PDB file of N, CA and C in Angstrom:
ATOM      1  N   MET A  15       0.845  -1.176   0.000  1.00  0.00           N
ATOM      2  CA  MET A  15       0.000   0.000   0.000  1.00  0.00           C
ATOM      3  C   MET A  15       0.895   1.244   0.000  1.00  0.00           C
ATOM      4  N   GLN A  16       0.558   2.162  -0.859  1.00  0.00           N
ATOM      5  CA  GLN A  16       1.360   3.381  -0.967  1.00  0.00           C
ATOM      6  C   GLN A  16       0.656   4.518  -0.228  1.00  0.00           C
ATOM      7  N   CYS A  17       1.393   5.242   0.579  1.00  0.00           N
ATOM      8  CA  CYS A  17       0.834   6.380   1.301  1.00  0.00           C
ATOM      9  C   CYS A  17       0.999   7.646   0.463  1.00  0.00           C
ATOM     10  N   VAL A  18       0.016   8.493   0.542  1.00  0.00           N
ATOM     11  CA  VAL A  18       0.070   9.762  -0.186  1.00  0.00           C
ATOM     12  C   VAL A  18       0.088  10.879   0.847  1.00  0.00           C
ATOM     13  N   PHE A  19       1.047  11.755   0.723  1.00  0.00           N
ATOM     14  CA  PHE A  19       1.146  12.897   1.628  1.00  0.00           C
ATOM     15  C   PHE A  19       0.907  14.168   0.848  1.00  0.00           C
ATOM     16  N   TRP A  20       0.294  15.129   1.505  1.00  0.00           N
ATOM     17  CA  TRP A  20       0.024  16.410   0.869  1.00  0.00           C
ATOM     18  C   TRP A  20       1.316  17.228   0.866  1.00  0.00           C
ATOM     19  N   SER A  21       1.750  17.615  -0.302  1.00  0.00           N
ATOM     20  CA  SER A  21       2.907  18.501  -0.387  1.00  0.00           C
ATOM     21  C   SER A  21       2.440  19.925  -0.122  1.00  0.00           C
ATOM     22  N   ASP A  22       3.369  20.802   0.150  1.00  0.00           N
ATOM     23  CA  ASP A  22       3.026  22.206   0.383  1.00  0.00           C
ATOM     24  C   ASP A  22       2.336  22.810  -0.835  1.00  0.00           C
ATOM     25  N   ASP A  23       2.769  22.416  -2.029  1.00  0.00           N
ATOM     26  CA  ASP A  23       2.164  22.942  -3.258  1.00  0.00           C
ATOM     27  C   ASP A  23       0.704  22.501  -3.386  1.00  0.00           C
ATOM     28  N   ILE A  24       0.439  21.249  -3.058  1.00  0.00           N
ATOM     29  CA  ILE A  24      -0.928  20.738  -3.134  1.00  0.00           C
ATOM     30  C   ILE A  24      -1.816  21.440  -2.111  1.00  0.00           C
ATOM     31  N   ILE A  25      -1.311  21.621  -0.918  1.00  0.00           N
ATOM     32  CA  ILE A  25      -2.077  22.314   0.127  1.00  0.00           C
ATOM     33  C   ILE A  25      -2.386  23.743  -0.304  1.00  0.00           C
ATOM     34  N   GLU A  26      -1.406  24.426  -0.855  1.00  0.00           N
ATOM     35  CA  GLU A  26      -1.613  25.803  -1.313  1.00  0.00           C
ATOM     36  C   GLU A  26      -2.672  25.845  -2.420  1.00  0.00           C
ATOM     37  N   PHE A  27      -2.589  24.912  -3.386  1.00  0.00           N
ATOM     38  CA  PHE A  27      -3.562  24.860  -4.474  1.00  0.00           C
ATOM     39  C   PHE A  27      -4.968  24.615  -3.911  1.00  0.00           C
ATOM     40  N   PHE A  28      -5.097  23.619  -3.043  1.00  0.00           N
ATOM     41  CA  PHE A  28      -6.387  23.282  -2.450  1.00  0.00           C
ATOM     42  C   PHE A  28      -6.937  24.474  -1.670  1.00  0.00           C
ATOM     43  N   ASN A  29      -6.092  25.133  -0.921  1.00  0.00           N
ATOM     44  CA  ASN A  29      -6.520  26.269  -0.105  1.00  0.00           C
ATOM     45  C   ASN A  29      -7.060  27.396  -0.978  1.00  0.00           C
ATOM     46  N   LYS A  30      -6.452  27.614  -2.137  1.00  0.00           N
ATOM     47  CA  LYS A  30      -6.916  28.672  -3.042  1.00  0.00           C
ATOM     48  C   LYS A  30      -8.187  28.265  -3.784  1.00  0.00           C
ATOM     49  N   GLN A  31      -8.290  26.993  -4.163  1.00  0.00           N
ATOM     50  CA  GLN A  31      -9.404  26.537  -4.984  1.00  0.00           C
ATOM     51  C   GLN A  31     -10.699  26.336  -4.201  1.00  0.00           C
ATOM     52  N   ILE A  32     -10.588  25.858  -2.979  1.00  0.00           N
ATOM     53  CA  ILE A  32     -11.783  25.607  -2.177  1.00  0.00           C
ATOM     54  C   ILE A  32     -12.054  26.858  -1.356  1.00  0.00           C
ATOM     55  N   ASN A  33     -12.997  27.637  -1.838  1.00  0.00           N
ATOM     56  CA  ASN A  33     -13.310  28.908  -1.180  1.00  0.00           C
ATOM     57  C   ASN A  33     -14.817  29.150  -1.235  1.00  0.00           C
ATOM     58  N   ARG A  34     -15.229  30.245  -0.663  1.00  0.00           N
ATOM     59  CA  ARG A  34     -16.666  30.543  -0.570  1.00  0.00           C
ATOM     60  C   ARG A  34     -17.326  30.555  -1.945  1.00  0.00           C
ATOM     61  N   LYS A  35     -16.711  31.204  -2.913  1.00  0.00           N
ATOM     62  CA  LYS A  35     -17.313  31.288  -4.241  1.00  0.00           C
ATOM     63  C   LYS A  35     -17.490  29.897  -4.857  1.00  0.00           C
ATOM     64  N   GLN A  36     -16.468  29.061  -4.741  1.00  0.00           N
ATOM     65  CA  GLN A  36     -16.560  27.709  -5.302  1.00  0.00           C
ATOM     66  C   GLN A  36     -17.679  26.903  -4.627  1.00  0.00           C
ATOM     67  N   ILE A  37     -17.789  27.022  -3.328  1.00  0.00           N
ATOM     68  CA  ILE A  37     -18.826  26.295  -2.586  1.00  0.00           C
ATOM     69  C   ILE A  37     -20.208  26.803  -2.984  1.00  0.00           C
ATOM     70  N   GLU A  38     -20.360  28.130  -3.070  1.00  0.00           N
ATOM     71  CA  GLU A  38     -21.661  28.688  -3.452  1.00  0.00           C
ATOM     72  C   GLU A  38     -22.021  28.319  -4.892  1.00  0.00           C
ATOM     73  N   ASP A  39     -21.051  28.325  -5.787  1.00  0.00           N
ATOM     74  CA  ASP A  39     -21.310  27.921  -7.174  1.00  0.00           C
ATOM     75  C   ASP A  39     -21.741  26.456  -7.248  1.00  0.00           C
ATOM     76  N   LEU A  40     -21.053  25.601  -6.509  1.00  0.00           N
ATOM     77  CA  LEU A  40     -21.408  24.188  -6.480  1.00  0.00           C
ATOM     78  C   LEU A  40     -22.810  23.995  -5.910  1.00  0.00           C
ATOM     79  N   PHE A  41     -23.114  24.723  -4.843  1.00  0.00           N
ATOM     80  CA  PHE A  41     -24.436  24.609  -4.228  1.00  0.00           C
ATOM     81  C   PHE A  41     -25.532  25.002  -5.220  1.00  0.00           C
ATOM     82  N   LYS A  42     -25.287  26.058  -5.998  1.00  0.00           N
ATOM     83  CA  LYS A  42     -26.264  26.467  -7.017  1.00  0.00           C
ATOM     84  C   LYS A  42     -26.478  25.356  -8.044  1.00  0.00           C
ATOM     85  N   GLU A  43     -25.414  24.674  -8.408  1.00  0.00           N
ATOM     86  CA  GLU A  43     -25.523  23.603  -9.401  1.00  0.00           C
ATOM     87  C   GLU A  43     -26.303  22.396  -8.879  1.00  0.00           C
ATOM     88  N   VAL A  44     -26.143  22.080  -7.607  1.00  0.00           N
ATOM     89  CA  VAL A  44     -26.813  20.892  -7.060  1.00  0.00           C
ATOM     90  C   VAL A  44     -28.171  21.207  -6.439  1.00  0.00           C
ATOM     91  N   THR A  45     -28.524  22.476  -6.343  1.00  0.00           N
ATOM     92  CA  THR A  45     -29.803  22.854  -5.738  1.00  0.00           C
ATOM     93  C   THR A  45     -31.002  22.175  -6.399  1.00  0.00           C
ATOM     94  N   PRO A  46     -31.079  22.098  -7.736  1.00  0.00           N
ATOM     95  CA  PRO A  46     -32.240  21.395  -8.316  1.00  0.00           C
ATOM     96  C   PRO A  46     -32.350  19.938  -7.856  1.00  0.00           C
ATOM     97  N   ILE A  47     -31.240  19.274  -7.693  1.00  0.00           N
ATOM     98  CA  ILE A  47     -31.258  17.884  -7.214  1.00  0.00           C
ATOM     99  C   ILE A  47     -31.715  17.841  -5.763  1.00  0.00           C
ATOM    100  N   LEU A  48     -31.175  18.745  -4.958  1.00  0.00           N
ATOM    101  CA  LEU A  48     -31.532  18.773  -3.543  1.00  0.00           C
ATOM    102  C   LEU A  48     -33.005  19.095  -3.341  1.00  0.00           C
ATOM    103  N   ARG A  49     -33.550  19.971  -4.191  1.00  0.00           N
ATOM    104  CA  ARG A  49     -34.970  20.323  -4.063  1.00  0.00           C
ATOM    105  C   ARG A  49     -35.871  19.120  -4.313  1.00  0.00           C
ATOM    106  N   ASN A  50     -35.392  18.174  -5.119  1.00  0.00           N
ATOM    107  CA  ASN A  50     -36.167  16.952  -5.352  1.00  0.00           C
ATOM    108  C   ASN A  50     -36.105  15.994  -4.165  1.00  0.00           C
ATOM    109  N   LEU A  51     -35.101  16.173  -3.333  1.00  0.00           N
ATOM    110  CA  LEU A  51     -34.908  15.273  -2.195  1.00  0.00           C
ATOM    111  C   LEU A  51     -35.422  15.821  -0.872  1.00  0.00           C
ATOM    112  N   PHE A  52     -35.416  17.149  -0.739  1.00  0.00           N
ATOM    113  CA  PHE A  52     -35.726  17.777   0.543  1.00  0.00           C
ATOM    114  C   PHE A  52     -36.867  18.779   0.430  1.00  0.00           C
ATOM    115  N   GLU A  53     -37.543  18.959   1.536  1.00  0.00           N
ATOM    116  CA  GLU A  53     -38.623  19.936   1.623  1.00  0.00           C
ATOM    117  C   GLU A  53     -38.044  21.364   1.605  1.00  0.00           C
ATOM    118  N   PRO A  54     -38.861  22.352   1.247  1.00  0.00           N
ATOM    119  CA  PRO A  54     -38.399  23.743   1.199  1.00  0.00           C
ATOM    120  C   PRO A  54     -37.778  24.239   2.512  1.00  0.00           C
ATOM    121  N   ASP A  55     -38.343  23.810   3.636  1.00  0.00           N
ATOM    122  CA  ASP A  55     -37.788  24.234   4.929  1.00  0.00           C
ATOM    123  C   ASP A  55     -36.365  23.725   5.120  1.00  0.00           C
ATOM    124  N   MET A  56     -36.102  22.509   4.655  1.00  0.00           N
ATOM    125  CA  MET A  56     -34.757  21.945   4.772  1.00  0.00           C
ATOM    126  C   MET A  56     -33.789  22.693   3.860  1.00  0.00           C
ATOM    127  N   MET A  57     -34.232  23.061   2.677  1.00  0.00           N
ATOM    128  CA  MET A  57     -33.389  23.823   1.764  1.00  0.00           C
ATOM    129  C   MET A  57     -33.055  25.189   2.352  1.00  0.00           C
ATOM    130  N   LYS A  58     -34.038  25.791   2.984  1.00  0.00           N
ATOM    131  CA  LYS A  58     -33.809  27.081   3.639  1.00  0.00           C
ATOM    132  C   LYS A  58     -32.770  26.919   4.756  1.00  0.00           C
ATOM    133  N   LEU A  59     -32.879  25.839   5.515  1.00  0.00           N
ATOM    134  CA  LEU A  59     -31.924  25.564   6.584  1.00  0.00           C
ATOM    135  C   LEU A  59     -30.511  25.370   6.026  1.00  0.00           C
ATOM    136  N   PHE A  60     -30.374  24.631   4.922  1.00  0.00           N
ATOM    137  CA  PHE A  60     -29.070  24.461   4.275  1.00  0.00           C
ATOM    138  C   PHE A  60     -28.452  25.808   3.938  1.00  0.00           C
ATOM    139  N   CYS A  61     -29.251  26.671   3.312  1.00  0.00           N
ATOM    140  CA  CYS A  61     -28.756  27.992   2.907  1.00  0.00           C
ATOM    141  C   CYS A  61     -28.329  28.823   4.112  1.00  0.00           C
ATOM    142  N   GLU A  62     -29.152  28.818   5.141  1.00  0.00           N
ATOM    143  CA  GLU A  62     -28.836  29.582   6.350  1.00  0.00           C
ATOM    144  C   GLU A  62     -27.563  29.070   7.024  1.00  0.00           C
ATOM    145  N   GLU A  63     -27.432  27.752   7.119  1.00  0.00           N
ATOM    146  CA  GLU A  63     -26.255  27.170   7.777  1.00  0.00           C
ATOM    147  C   GLU A  63     -24.985  27.414   6.970  1.00  0.00           C
ATOM    148  N   MET A  64     -25.082  27.355   5.653  1.00  0.00           N
ATOM    149  CA  MET A  64     -23.916  27.621   4.819  1.00  0.00           C
ATOM    150  C   MET A  64     -23.474  29.076   4.987  1.00  0.00           C
ATOM    151  N   LYS A  65     -24.428  29.998   4.941  1.00  0.00           N
ATOM    152  CA  LYS A  65     -24.103  31.419   5.124  1.00  0.00           C
ATOM    153  C   LYS A  65     -23.492  31.663   6.501  1.00  0.00           C
ATOM    154  N   LYS A  66     -24.095  31.060   7.520  1.00  0.00           N
ATOM    155  CA  LYS A  66     -23.584  31.210   8.893  1.00  0.00           C
ATOM    156  C   LYS A  66     -22.152  30.680   8.995  1.00  0.00           C
ATOM    157  N   SER A  67     -21.877  29.555   8.359  1.00  0.00           N
ATOM    158  CA  SER A  67     -20.539  28.966   8.383  1.00  0.00           C
ATOM    159  C   SER A  67     -19.497  29.912   7.787  1.00  0.00           C
ATOM    160  N   PHE A  68     -19.856  30.551   6.684  1.00  0.00           N
ATOM    161  CA  PHE A  68     -18.933  31.510   6.066  1.00  0.00           C
ATOM    162  C   PHE A  68     -18.806  32.780   6.905  1.00  0.00           C
ATOM    163  N   ASP A  69     -19.947  33.315   7.354  1.00  0.00           N
ATOM    164  CA  ASP A  69     -19.941  34.588   8.081  1.00  0.00           C
ATOM    165  C   ASP A  69     -19.246  34.520   9.437  1.00  0.00           C
ATOM    166  N   THR A  70     -19.312  33.365  10.083  1.00  0.00           N
ATOM    167  CA  THR A  70     -18.707  33.244  11.418  1.00  0.00           C
ATOM    168  C   THR A  70     -17.265  32.731  11.374  1.00  0.00           C
ATOM    169  N   GLY A  71     -16.813  32.304  10.186  1.00  0.00           N
ATOM    170  CA  GLY A  71     -15.449  31.802  10.065  1.00  0.00           C
ATOM    171  C   GLY A  71     -15.313  30.311  10.294  1.00  0.00           C
ATOM    172  N   ILE A  72     -16.419  29.623  10.534  1.00  0.00           N
ATOM    173  CA  ILE A  72     -16.363  28.186  10.781  1.00  0.00           C
ATOM    174  C   ILE A  72     -15.801  27.452   9.564  1.00  0.00           C
ATOM    175  N   PHE A  73     -16.228  27.857   8.367  1.00  0.00           N
ATOM    176  CA  PHE A  73     -15.730  27.206   7.158  1.00  0.00           C
ATOM    177  C   PHE A  73     -14.211  27.301   7.075  1.00  0.00           C
ATOM    178  N   GLN A  74     -13.668  28.486   7.270  1.00  0.00           N
ATOM    179  CA  GLN A  74     -12.217  28.686   7.188  1.00  0.00           C
ATOM    180  C   GLN A  74     -11.491  27.868   8.258  1.00  0.00           C
ATOM    181  N   LYS A  75     -12.059  27.826   9.451  1.00  0.00           N
ATOM    182  CA  LYS A  75     -11.441  27.084  10.548  1.00  0.00           C
ATOM    183  C   LYS A  75     -11.397  25.586  10.229  1.00  0.00           C
ATOM    184  N   ARG A  76     -12.505  25.058   9.744  1.00  0.00           N
ATOM    185  CA  ARG A  76     -12.555  23.620   9.445  1.00  0.00           C
ATOM    186  C   ARG A  76     -11.686  23.270   8.251  1.00  0.00           C
ATOM    187  N   LYS A  77     -11.623  24.170   7.274  1.00  0.00           N
ATOM    188  CA  LYS A  77     -10.750  23.921   6.128  1.00  0.00           C
ATOM    189  C   LYS A  77      -9.297  23.902   6.588  1.00  0.00           C
ATOM    190  N   ALA A  78      -8.919  24.819   7.453  1.00  0.00           N
ATOM    191  CA  ALA A  78      -7.554  24.855   7.978  1.00  0.00           C
ATOM    192  C   ALA A  78      -7.233  23.580   8.755  1.00  0.00           C
ATOM    193  N   GLU A  79      -8.185  23.118   9.569  1.00  0.00           N
ATOM    194  CA  GLU A  79      -7.980  21.868  10.316  1.00  0.00           C
ATOM    195  C   GLU A  79      -7.775  20.692   9.359  1.00  0.00           C
ATOM    196  N   TYR A  80      -8.565  20.644   8.303  1.00  0.00           N
ATOM    197  CA  TYR A  80      -8.443  19.563   7.326  1.00  0.00           C
ATOM    198  C   TYR A  80      -7.087  19.596   6.644  1.00  0.00           C
ATOM    199  N   LEU A  81      -6.642  20.782   6.282  1.00  0.00           N
ATOM    200  CA  LEU A  81      -5.362  20.896   5.571  1.00  0.00           C
ATOM    201  C   LEU A  81      -4.164  20.563   6.471  1.00  0.00           C
ATOM    202  N   GLN A  82      -4.340  20.686   7.781  1.00  0.00           N
ATOM    203  CA  GLN A  82      -3.252  20.351   8.706  1.00  0.00           C
ATOM    204  C   GLN A  82      -3.093  18.841   8.860  1.00  0.00           C
ATOM    205  N   LYS A  83      -4.114  18.091   8.573  1.00  0.00           N
ATOM    206  CA  LYS A  83      -4.087  16.628   8.782  1.00  0.00           C
ATOM    207  C   LYS A  83      -3.341  15.928   7.722  1.00  0.00           C
TER     208      LYS A  83
END
């Protein structure tokens, strides 16, 4: 079994690519699928929680924790 380690270059690339705009763009793309699976109240909750995560810094904190591992 071969182990894969994140190089500094890969971490830097990932850190730049995974950002609020990318997440919001992806969410817009999958929203039609999610609307078929979830009730409107659940979709509203998803939107609120995503916004809260960005506004409070939780997203950045969790991304940083992930990149440290």
